Amino acid sequence: MYNCFSDFVCVIDSGVGGLTVLRQLQCEFPRCNYVYLADSSHCPYGVKSPQEIQHRVETLIKYFYENGAQAVVIACNTASVFAETMRSKFNLAIFDVIAPTCKQVASVTRTKKVVLLATNTTVKSRAYQKELQQFGITVTAFPCSDFVPFVEKNAVDTAECSEVVASTLSTLPQCDADTVILGCTHFPILYKKISPYAKGKKIVECCCDFQPSIIYSSKSALQTMFLTTGVAEQANNASQWFGKTNFVHVDL
Ligand code: DGL
């Protein structure tokens, strides 16, 4: 058994969207090492079947598990649906983004009526609807999988992206809700495009409840490693908004 990820917090997503969660983690826990894995060769997850997504999540977590990881953050809502199943399969601390985001939403909404923007598969899974029901919150969901490729292609600042956002969210301003959940980790990158349709409503980005007590800060110099199952150059290009990434290809 290798032990190459024992000092790292492993963060996974279908692509570069999970970097929005990595950014939060780096701010909150700057004394941790991170390894970020973008499953770019299988992106987007949000239009795949639950079986396909579960298979990919299991493959990625198994890779980290076999290489000595102690903690994995699933920085993807579509994959977070399977967090509980993964916890039952691996003796590993696995953190997801859906339950913590719902807790956050419950503390923000006053009317208990919220809008969910998420991938088609996340919406269909009803994971958010079920979790929020416990707080007496009702959800109007917008399947927004069409947004994801614009982020992956670094094409957010295009007229085509604006058109897709406009047609998908045209009825959002009339929704009887006081909060909009960005229930996909890719969507904060589209914040400027989405926010005009959420006018007057609070916007909540997803978060996780990672506990650093599991990962001790490294003996070696702090570092963040970026891995992709796709083309490294494309991942670097799509994450310019994040800063320097230096993605390295990995076959998984
Ligand atoms: N970033 C992912 C999420 O939070 C999904 C994007 C995709 O469709 O691959 O759901």
PDB file of C-alpha atoms and ligand atoms in Angstrom:
ATOM      1  CA  MET A   1       0.000   0.000   0.000  1.00  0.00           C
ATOM      2  CA  TYR A   2       1.407   3.429  -0.972  1.00  0.00           C
ATOM      3  CA  ASN A   3       0.886   6.301   1.369  1.00  0.00           C
ATOM      4  CA  CYS A   4       1.205   9.203  -0.985  1.00  0.00           C
ATOM      5  CA  PHE A   5      -2.054  10.950  -0.021  1.00  0.00           C
ATOM      6  CA  SER A   6      -1.959  10.488   3.758  1.00  0.00           C
ATOM      7  CA  ASP A   7      -1.047  14.121   4.438  1.00  0.00           C
ATOM      8  CA  PHE A   8      -3.502  15.470   1.889  1.00  0.00           C
ATOM      9  CA  VAL A   9      -7.129  16.472   1.831  1.00  0.00           C
ATOM     10  CA  CYS A  10      -8.387  14.872  -1.392  1.00  0.00           C
ATOM     11  CA  VAL A  11     -10.979  16.969  -3.218  1.00  0.00           C
ATOM     12  CA  ILE A  12     -12.889  15.543  -6.190  1.00  0.00           C
ATOM     13  CA  ASP A  13     -15.257  16.845  -8.860  1.00  0.00           C
ATOM     14  CA  SER A  14     -16.255  16.024 -12.417  1.00  0.00           C
ATOM     15  CA  GLY A  15     -14.192  18.980 -13.630  1.00  0.00           C
ATOM     16  CA  VAL A  16     -12.939  22.364 -12.491  1.00  0.00           C
ATOM     17  CA  GLY A  17     -16.118  23.384 -10.603  1.00  0.00           C
ATOM     18  CA  GLY A  18     -14.939  21.815  -7.365  1.00  0.00           C
ATOM     19  CA  LEU A  19     -12.116  24.352  -7.294  1.00  0.00           C
ATOM     20  CA  THR A  20     -14.757  26.727  -5.864  1.00  0.00           C
ATOM     21  CA  VAL A  21     -14.904  24.402  -2.834  1.00  0.00           C
ATOM     22  CA  LEU A  22     -11.119  23.971  -2.758  1.00  0.00           C
ATOM     23  CA  ARG A  23     -10.829  27.774  -2.587  1.00  0.00           C
ATOM     24  CA  GLN A  24     -13.098  27.832   0.500  1.00  0.00           C
ATOM     25  CA  LEU A  25     -11.072  25.024   2.115  1.00  0.00           C
ATOM     26  CA  GLN A  26      -7.778  26.750   1.434  1.00  0.00           C
ATOM     27  CA  CYS A  27      -9.093  29.935   3.050  1.00  0.00           C
ATOM     28  CA  GLU A  28     -10.518  28.165   6.061  1.00  0.00           C
ATOM     29  CA  PHE A  29      -7.733  25.611   6.552  1.00  0.00           C
ATOM     30  CA  PRO A  30      -4.546  27.077   5.080  1.00  0.00           C
ATOM     31  CA  ARG A  31      -2.338  24.603   6.974  1.00  0.00           C
ATOM     32  CA  CYS A  32      -3.543  21.570   4.995  1.00  0.00           C
ATOM     33  CA  ASN A  33      -2.121  20.008   1.848  1.00  0.00           C
ATOM     34  CA  TYR A  34      -4.634  19.409  -0.910  1.00  0.00           C
ATOM     35  CA  VAL A  35      -4.868  17.132  -3.909  1.00  0.00           C
ATOM     36  CA  TYR A  36      -7.583  18.130  -6.342  1.00  0.00           C
ATOM     37  CA  LEU A  37      -8.884  15.622  -8.873  1.00  0.00           C
ATOM     38  CA  ALA A  38     -10.956  16.709 -11.867  1.00  0.00           C
ATOM     39  CA  ASP A  39     -12.615  13.736 -13.591  1.00  0.00           C
ATOM     40  CA  SER A  40     -12.609  15.753 -16.813  1.00  0.00           C
ATOM     41  CA  SER A  41     -12.666  12.745 -19.141  1.00  0.00           C
ATOM     42  CA  HIS A  42     -16.113  11.894 -17.724  1.00  0.00           C
ATOM     43  CA  CYS A  43     -17.455  15.438 -17.397  1.00  0.00           C
ATOM     44  CA  PRO A  44     -20.294  16.397 -17.342  1.00  0.00           C
ATOM     45  CA  TYR A  45     -21.713  14.098 -14.666  1.00  0.00           C
ATOM     46  CA  GLY A  46     -25.010  15.964 -14.549  1.00  0.00           C
ATOM     47  CA  VAL A  47     -26.534  14.302 -17.601  1.00  0.00           C
ATOM     48  CA  LYS A  48     -25.325  10.785 -16.777  1.00  0.00           C
ATOM     49  CA  SER A  49     -27.332   8.013 -15.130  1.00  0.00           C
ATOM     50  CA  PRO A  50     -27.056   7.545 -11.340  1.00  0.00           C
ATOM     51  CA  GLN A  51     -25.346   4.165 -11.965  1.00  0.00           C
ATOM     52  CA  GLU A  52     -22.644   5.725 -14.152  1.00  0.00           C
ATOM     53  CA  ILE A  53     -21.975   8.500 -11.636  1.00  0.00           C
ATOM     54  CA  GLN A  54     -21.812   6.097  -8.708  1.00  0.00           C
ATOM     55  CA  HIS A  55     -19.324   3.963 -10.634  1.00  0.00           C
ATOM     56  CA  ARG A  56     -17.065   6.945 -11.326  1.00  0.00           C
ATOM     57  CA  VAL A  57     -17.213   8.246  -7.752  1.00  0.00           C
ATOM     58  CA  GLU A  58     -16.348   4.799  -6.463  1.00  0.00           C
ATOM     59  CA  THR A  59     -13.398   4.509  -8.884  1.00  0.00           C
ATOM     60  CA  LEU A  60     -11.991   7.871  -7.794  1.00  0.00           C
ATOM     61  CA  ILE A  61     -12.446   7.282  -4.064  1.00  0.00           C
ATOM     62  CA  LYS A  62     -10.951   3.782  -4.369  1.00  0.00           C
ATOM     63  CA  TYR A  63      -7.863   5.321  -5.977  1.00  0.00           C
ATOM     64  CA  PHE A  64      -7.354   7.684  -3.051  1.00  0.00           C
ATOM     65  CA  TYR A  65      -8.218   4.997  -0.501  1.00  0.00           C
ATOM     66  CA  GLU A  66      -5.654   2.579  -1.958  1.00  0.00           C
ATOM     67  CA  ASN A  67      -3.051   5.312  -1.924  1.00  0.00           C
ATOM     68  CA  GLY A  68      -3.393   6.047   1.768  1.00  0.00           C
ATOM     69  CA  ALA A  69      -5.828   8.991   1.854  1.00  0.00           C
ATOM     70  CA  GLN A  70      -7.557   9.641   5.178  1.00  0.00           C
ATOM     71  CA  ALA A  71     -10.176  12.075   3.936  1.00  0.00           C
ATOM     72  CA  VAL A  72     -12.034  12.868   0.730  1.00  0.00           C
ATOM     73  CA  VAL A  73     -14.196  15.898   0.041  1.00  0.00           C
ATOM     74  CA  ILE A  74     -16.760  15.273  -2.705  1.00  0.00           C
ATOM     75  CA  ALA A  75     -16.822  18.812  -4.121  1.00  0.00           C
ATOM     76  CA  CYS A  76     -19.606  17.935  -6.536  1.00  0.00           C
ATOM     77  CA  ASN A  77     -23.332  17.913  -5.814  1.00  0.00           C
ATOM     78  CA  THR A  78     -24.150  15.332  -8.460  1.00  0.00           C
ATOM     79  CA  ALA A  79     -21.625  12.940  -6.899  1.00  0.00           C
ATOM     80  CA  SER A  80     -22.508  13.908  -3.305  1.00  0.00           C
ATOM     81  CA  VAL A  81     -25.799  12.043  -3.775  1.00  0.00           C
ATOM     82  CA  PHE A  82     -23.689   8.885  -3.296  1.00  0.00           C
ATOM     83  CA  ALA A  83     -21.747  10.072  -0.245  1.00  0.00           C
ATOM     84  CA  GLU A  84     -23.584   7.792   2.171  1.00  0.00           C
ATOM     85  CA  THR A  85     -23.080   4.739  -0.075  1.00  0.00           C
ATOM     86  CA  MET A  86     -19.359   5.588  -0.322  1.00  0.00           C
ATOM     87  CA  ARG A  87     -19.089   5.950   3.470  1.00  0.00           C
ATOM     88  CA  SER A  88     -20.453   2.419   3.808  1.00  0.00           C
ATOM     89  CA  LYS A  89     -17.871   1.084   1.321  1.00  0.00           C
ATOM     90  CA  PHE A  90     -14.653   2.804   2.448  1.00  0.00           C
ATOM     91  CA  ASN A  91     -13.102   3.199   5.869  1.00  0.00           C
ATOM     92  CA  LEU A  92     -12.380   6.830   5.129  1.00  0.00           C
ATOM     93  CA  ALA A  93     -13.709  10.221   6.241  1.00  0.00           C
ATOM     94  CA  ILE A  94     -15.898  11.311   3.329  1.00  0.00           C
ATOM     95  CA  PHE A  95     -17.379  14.816   3.264  1.00  0.00           C
ATOM     96  CA  ASP A  96     -20.071  15.958   0.857  1.00  0.00           C
ATOM     97  CA  VAL A  97     -21.620  19.274  -0.084  1.00  0.00           C
ATOM     98  CA  ILE A  98     -25.400  18.644  -0.041  1.00  0.00           C
ATOM     99  CA  ALA A  99     -26.175  18.247   3.692  1.00  0.00           C
ATOM    100  CA  PRO A 100     -23.942  21.176   4.816  1.00  0.00           C
ATOM    101  CA  THR A 101     -25.366  23.439   2.092  1.00  0.00           C
ATOM    102  CA  CYS A 102     -28.926  22.588   3.168  1.00  0.00           C
ATOM    103  CA  LYS A 103     -28.060  23.499   6.779  1.00  0.00           C
ATOM    104  CA  GLN A 104     -26.726  26.823   5.535  1.00  0.00           C
ATOM    105  CA  VAL A 105     -29.865  27.395   3.438  1.00  0.00           C
ATOM    106  CA  ALA A 106     -32.080  26.673   6.452  1.00  0.00           C
ATOM    107  CA  SER A 107     -30.316  29.421   8.387  1.00  0.00           C
ATOM    108  CA  VAL A 108     -30.699  31.912   5.533  1.00  0.00           C
ATOM    109  CA  THR A 109     -34.285  31.517   4.272  1.00  0.00           C
ATOM    110  CA  ARG A 110     -37.041  33.368   6.095  1.00  0.00           C
ATOM    111  CA  THR A 111     -39.982  32.345   3.884  1.00  0.00           C
ATOM    112  CA  LYS A 112     -38.866  28.663   3.692  1.00  0.00           C
ATOM    113  CA  LYS A 113     -39.289  28.796  -0.064  1.00  0.00           C
ATOM    114  CA  VAL A 114     -36.126  28.386  -2.102  1.00  0.00           C
ATOM    115  CA  VAL A 115     -34.957  27.917  -5.670  1.00  0.00           C
ATOM    116  CA  LEU A 116     -32.433  25.222  -6.550  1.00  0.00           C
ATOM    117  CA  LEU A 117     -30.146  25.559  -9.563  1.00  0.00           C
ATOM    118  CA  ALA A 118     -28.396  22.230 -10.106  1.00  0.00           C
ATOM    119  CA  THR A 119     -27.530  19.641 -12.720  1.00  0.00           C
ATOM    120  CA  ASN A 120     -30.324  17.589 -14.260  1.00  0.00           C
ATOM    121  CA  THR A 121     -29.251  14.470 -12.353  1.00  0.00           C
ATOM    122  CA  THR A 122     -29.035  16.284  -9.005  1.00  0.00           C
ATOM    123  CA  VAL A 123     -32.535  17.698  -9.517  1.00  0.00           C
ATOM    124  CA  LYS A 124     -33.883  14.271 -10.505  1.00  0.00           C
ATOM    125  CA  SER A 125     -32.258  12.594  -7.478  1.00  0.00           C
ATOM    126  CA  ARG A 126     -34.394  14.859  -5.212  1.00  0.00           C
ATOM    127  CA  ALA A 127     -31.498  14.824  -2.702  1.00  0.00           C
ATOM    128  CA  TYR A 128     -31.869  18.560  -1.999  1.00  0.00           C
ATOM    129  CA  GLN A 129     -35.668  18.358  -1.863  1.00  0.00           C
ATOM    130  CA  LYS A 130     -35.535  15.514   0.693  1.00  0.00           C
ATOM    131  CA  GLU A 131     -32.875  17.143   2.860  1.00  0.00           C
ATOM    132  CA  LEU A 132     -34.620  20.540   2.866  1.00  0.00           C
ATOM    133  CA  GLN A 133     -37.996  18.982   3.619  1.00  0.00           C
ATOM    134  CA  GLN A 134     -36.639  18.182   7.098  1.00  0.00           C
ATOM    135  CA  PHE A 135     -36.440  21.933   7.699  1.00  0.00           C
ATOM    136  CA  GLY A 136     -39.937  22.503   6.271  1.00  0.00           C
ATOM    137  CA  ILE A 137     -38.450  24.165   3.178  1.00  0.00           C
ATOM    138  CA  THR A 138     -40.056  23.804  -0.253  1.00  0.00           C
ATOM    139  CA  VAL A 139     -37.976  23.825  -3.422  1.00  0.00           C
ATOM    140  CA  THR A 140     -38.536  25.029  -6.966  1.00  0.00           C
ATOM    141  CA  ALA A 141     -35.835  23.329  -9.020  1.00  0.00           C
ATOM    142  CA  PHE A 142     -34.253  24.425 -12.298  1.00  0.00           C
ATOM    143  CA  PRO A 143     -32.204  21.744 -14.108  1.00  0.00           C
ATOM    144  CA  CYS A 144     -29.194  23.689 -15.426  1.00  0.00           C
ATOM    145  CA  SER A 145     -26.787  21.089 -16.819  1.00  0.00           C
ATOM    146  CA  ASP A 146     -26.349  23.198 -19.963  1.00  0.00           C
ATOM    147  CA  PHE A 147     -24.290  25.710 -17.946  1.00  0.00           C
ATOM    148  CA  VAL A 148     -21.489  23.268 -17.118  1.00  0.00           C
ATOM    149  CA  PRO A 149     -19.751  22.984 -20.545  1.00  0.00           C
ATOM    150  CA  PHE A 150     -19.277  26.770 -20.684  1.00  0.00           C
ATOM    151  CA  VAL A 151     -17.167  26.569 -17.536  1.00  0.00           C
ATOM    152  CA  GLU A 152     -15.220  23.552 -18.770  1.00  0.00           C
ATOM    153  CA  LYS A 153     -14.490  25.244 -22.094  1.00  0.00           C
ATOM    154  CA  ASN A 154     -13.577  28.575 -20.500  1.00  0.00           C
ATOM    155  CA  ALA A 155     -16.462  30.102 -22.486  1.00  0.00           C
ATOM    156  CA  VAL A 156     -18.406  31.823 -19.711  1.00  0.00           C
ATOM    157  CA  ASP A 157     -17.845  35.268 -21.236  1.00  0.00           C
ATOM    158  CA  THR A 158     -19.619  34.485 -24.488  1.00  0.00           C
ATOM    159  CA  ALA A 159     -22.953  35.572 -25.928  1.00  0.00           C
ATOM    160  CA  GLU A 160     -23.939  31.908 -26.262  1.00  0.00           C
ATOM    161  CA  CYS A 161     -23.487  31.381 -22.524  1.00  0.00           C
ATOM    162  CA  SER A 162     -25.614  34.467 -21.761  1.00  0.00           C
ATOM    163  CA  GLU A 163     -28.348  33.150 -24.071  1.00  0.00           C
ATOM    164  CA  VAL A 164     -28.414  29.719 -22.419  1.00  0.00           C
ATOM    165  CA  VAL A 165     -28.552  31.264 -18.928  1.00  0.00           C
ATOM    166  CA  ALA A 166     -31.305  33.666 -20.053  1.00  0.00           C
ATOM    167  CA  SER A 167     -33.488  30.953 -21.563  1.00  0.00           C
ATOM    168  CA  THR A 168     -32.993  28.557 -18.623  1.00  0.00           C
ATOM    169  CA  LEU A 169     -33.647  31.140 -15.918  1.00  0.00           C
ATOM    170  CA  SER A 170     -36.294  33.301 -17.641  1.00  0.00           C
ATOM    171  CA  THR A 171     -38.961  32.422 -15.033  1.00  0.00           C
ATOM    172  CA  LEU A 172     -36.655  32.651 -11.998  1.00  0.00           C
ATOM    173  CA  PRO A 173     -37.424  36.333 -11.199  1.00  0.00           C
ATOM    174  CA  GLN A 174     -41.148  35.476 -10.748  1.00  0.00           C
ATOM    175  CA  CYS A 175     -40.491  32.544  -8.389  1.00  0.00           C
ATOM    176  CA  ASP A 176     -41.996  32.865  -4.941  1.00  0.00           C
ATOM    177  CA  ALA A 177     -38.762  32.262  -2.997  1.00  0.00           C
ATOM    178  CA  ASP A 178     -36.273  34.320  -0.977  1.00  0.00           C
ATOM    179  CA  THR A 179     -33.139  32.218  -1.580  1.00  0.00           C
ATOM    180  CA  VAL A 180     -31.377  30.744  -4.595  1.00  0.00           C
ATOM    181  CA  ILE A 181     -29.063  27.758  -4.094  1.00  0.00           C
ATOM    182  CA  LEU A 182     -26.155  27.383  -6.497  1.00  0.00           C
ATOM    183  CA  GLY A 183     -26.408  23.594  -6.160  1.00  0.00           C
ATOM    184  CA  CYS A 184     -23.576  22.841  -8.563  1.00  0.00           C
ATOM    185  CA  THR A 185     -19.981  23.707  -7.783  1.00  0.00           C
ATOM    186  CA  HIS A 186     -19.510  25.031 -11.318  1.00  0.00           C
ATOM    187  CA  PHE A 187     -22.116  27.768 -10.870  1.00  0.00           C
ATOM    188  CA  PRO A 188     -20.212  30.285  -8.707  1.00  0.00           C
ATOM    189  CA  ILE A 189     -18.012  30.760 -11.798  1.00  0.00           C
ATOM    190  CA  LEU A 190     -21.188  31.943 -13.578  1.00  0.00           C
ATOM    191  CA  TYR A 191     -22.204  34.185 -10.666  1.00  0.00           C
ATOM    192  CA  LYS A 192     -22.280  37.379 -12.738  1.00  0.00           C
ATOM    193  CA  LYS A 193     -24.488  35.732 -15.369  1.00  0.00           C
ATOM    194  CA  ILE A 194     -26.885  34.137 -12.869  1.00  0.00           C
ATOM    195  CA  SER A 195     -27.230  36.886 -10.244  1.00  0.00           C
ATOM    196  CA  PRO A 196     -29.356  39.312 -12.342  1.00  0.00           C
ATOM    197  CA  TYR A 197     -32.107  36.637 -12.459  1.00  0.00           C
ATOM    198  CA  ALA A 198     -31.908  36.141  -8.685  1.00  0.00           C
ATOM    199  CA  LYS A 199     -32.412  39.839  -7.967  1.00  0.00           C
ATOM    200  CA  GLY A 200     -33.947  40.415  -4.531  1.00  0.00           C
ATOM    201  CA  LYS A 201     -33.175  36.846  -3.454  1.00  0.00           C
ATOM    202  CA  LYS A 202     -30.175  35.710  -1.405  1.00  0.00           C
ATOM    203  CA  ILE A 203     -27.708  33.479  -3.220  1.00  0.00           C
ATOM    204  CA  VAL A 204     -26.166  30.541  -1.327  1.00  0.00           C
ATOM    205  CA  GLU A 205     -23.127  28.734  -2.730  1.00  0.00           C
ATOM    206  CA  CYS A 206     -22.438  25.174  -1.693  1.00  0.00           C
ATOM    207  CA  CYS A 207     -20.154  24.419   1.199  1.00  0.00           C
ATOM    208  CA  CYS A 208     -18.804  21.380   3.018  1.00  0.00           C
ATOM    209  CA  ASP A 209     -18.270  20.637   6.696  1.00  0.00           C
ATOM    210  CA  PHE A 210     -14.747  19.281   6.454  1.00  0.00           C
ATOM    211  CA  GLN A 211     -13.039  18.840   9.821  1.00  0.00           C
ATOM    212  CA  PRO A 212      -9.266  19.387   9.663  1.00  0.00           C
ATOM    213  CA  SER A 213      -8.639  17.346  12.830  1.00  0.00           C
ATOM    214  CA  ILE A 214      -8.399  14.300  10.577  1.00  0.00           C
ATOM    215  CA  ILE A 215      -5.578  15.662   8.473  1.00  0.00           C
ATOM    216  CA  TYR A 216      -2.494  16.901  10.250  1.00  0.00           C
ATOM    217  CA  SER A 217      -0.552  19.631   8.594  1.00  0.00           C
ATOM    218  CA  SER A 218       2.329  18.186   6.681  1.00  0.00           C
ATOM    219  CA  LYS A 219       5.911  17.880   7.826  1.00  0.00           C
ATOM    220  CA  SER A 220       6.955  18.962   4.358  1.00  0.00           C
ATOM    221  CA  ALA A 221       6.220  22.325   2.727  1.00  0.00           C
ATOM    222  CA  LEU A 222       2.522  22.961   2.106  1.00  0.00           C
ATOM    223  CA  GLN A 223       1.362  22.094  -1.355  1.00  0.00           C
ATOM    224  CA  THR A 224      -1.654  21.646  -3.610  1.00  0.00           C
ATOM    225  CA  MET A 225      -1.546  19.032  -6.355  1.00  0.00           C
ATOM    226  CA  PHE A 226      -3.899  19.187  -9.351  1.00  0.00           C
ATOM    227  CA  LEU A 227      -4.834  15.982 -11.198  1.00  0.00           C
ATOM    228  CA  THR A 228      -7.166  15.470 -14.151  1.00  0.00           C
ATOM    229  CA  THR A 229      -8.347  12.362 -15.974  1.00  0.00           C
ATOM    230  CA  GLY A 230      -8.612  14.569 -19.083  1.00  0.00           C
ATOM    231  CA  VAL A 231      -6.234  16.852 -20.941  1.00  0.00           C
ATOM    232  CA  ALA A 232      -4.076  18.860 -18.519  1.00  0.00           C
ATOM    233  CA  GLU A 233      -3.907  21.925 -20.756  1.00  0.00           C
ATOM    234  CA  GLN A 234      -7.703  22.115 -21.035  1.00  0.00           C
ATOM    235  CA  ALA A 235      -8.104  21.897 -17.268  1.00  0.00           C
ATOM    236  CA  ASN A 236      -5.511  24.659 -16.776  1.00  0.00           C
ATOM    237  CA  ASN A 237      -7.280  26.788 -19.362  1.00  0.00           C
ATOM    238  CA  ALA A 238     -10.695  26.297 -17.741  1.00  0.00           C
ATOM    239  CA  SER A 239      -9.391  27.233 -14.307  1.00  0.00           C
ATOM    240  CA  GLN A 240      -7.677  30.535 -15.094  1.00  0.00           C
ATOM    241  CA  TRP A 241     -10.138  32.287 -12.758  1.00  0.00           C
ATOM    242  CA  PHE A 242      -8.683  30.197  -9.908  1.00  0.00           C
ATOM    243  CA  GLY A 243      -5.022  31.078 -10.478  1.00  0.00           C
ATOM    244  CA  LYS A 244      -2.074  28.820 -11.244  1.00  0.00           C
ATOM    245  CA  THR A 245      -3.050  25.151 -11.269  1.00  0.00           C
ATOM    246  CA  ASN A 246      -0.496  23.022 -13.184  1.00  0.00           C
ATOM    247  CA  PHE A 247      -2.812  20.064 -13.748  1.00  0.00           C
ATOM    248  CA  VAL A 248      -1.176  16.689 -14.362  1.00  0.00           C
ATOM    249  CA  HIS A 249      -2.960  13.920 -16.281  1.00  0.00           C
ATOM    250  CA  VAL A 250      -3.794  10.713 -14.444  1.00  0.00           C
ATOM    251  CA  ASP A 251      -5.433   7.592 -15.941  1.00  0.00           C
ATOM    252  CA  LEU A 252      -8.312   6.368 -13.809  1.00  0.00           C
TER     253      LEU A 252
HETATM  254  N1  DGL B   1     -19.839  20.285 -10.393  1.00  0.00           N
HETATM  255  C1  DGL B   1     -20.801  19.272 -10.368  1.00  0.00           C
HETATM  256  C2  DGL B   1     -21.879  19.502  -9.310  1.00  0.00           C
HETATM  257  O1  DGL B   1     -21.644  20.209  -8.344  1.00  0.00           O
HETATM  258  C3  DGL B   1     -21.415  18.760 -11.636  1.00  0.00           C
HETATM  259  C4  DGL B   1     -21.048  19.238 -12.975  1.00  0.00           C
HETATM  260  C5  DGL B   1     -21.277  18.160 -14.037  1.00  0.00           C
HETATM  261  O2  DGL B   1     -22.383  18.051 -14.577  1.00  0.00           O
HETATM  262  O3  DGL B   1     -20.326  17.430 -14.269  1.00  0.00           O
HETATM  263  O4  DGL B   1     -22.942  18.947  -9.388  1.00  0.00           O
END
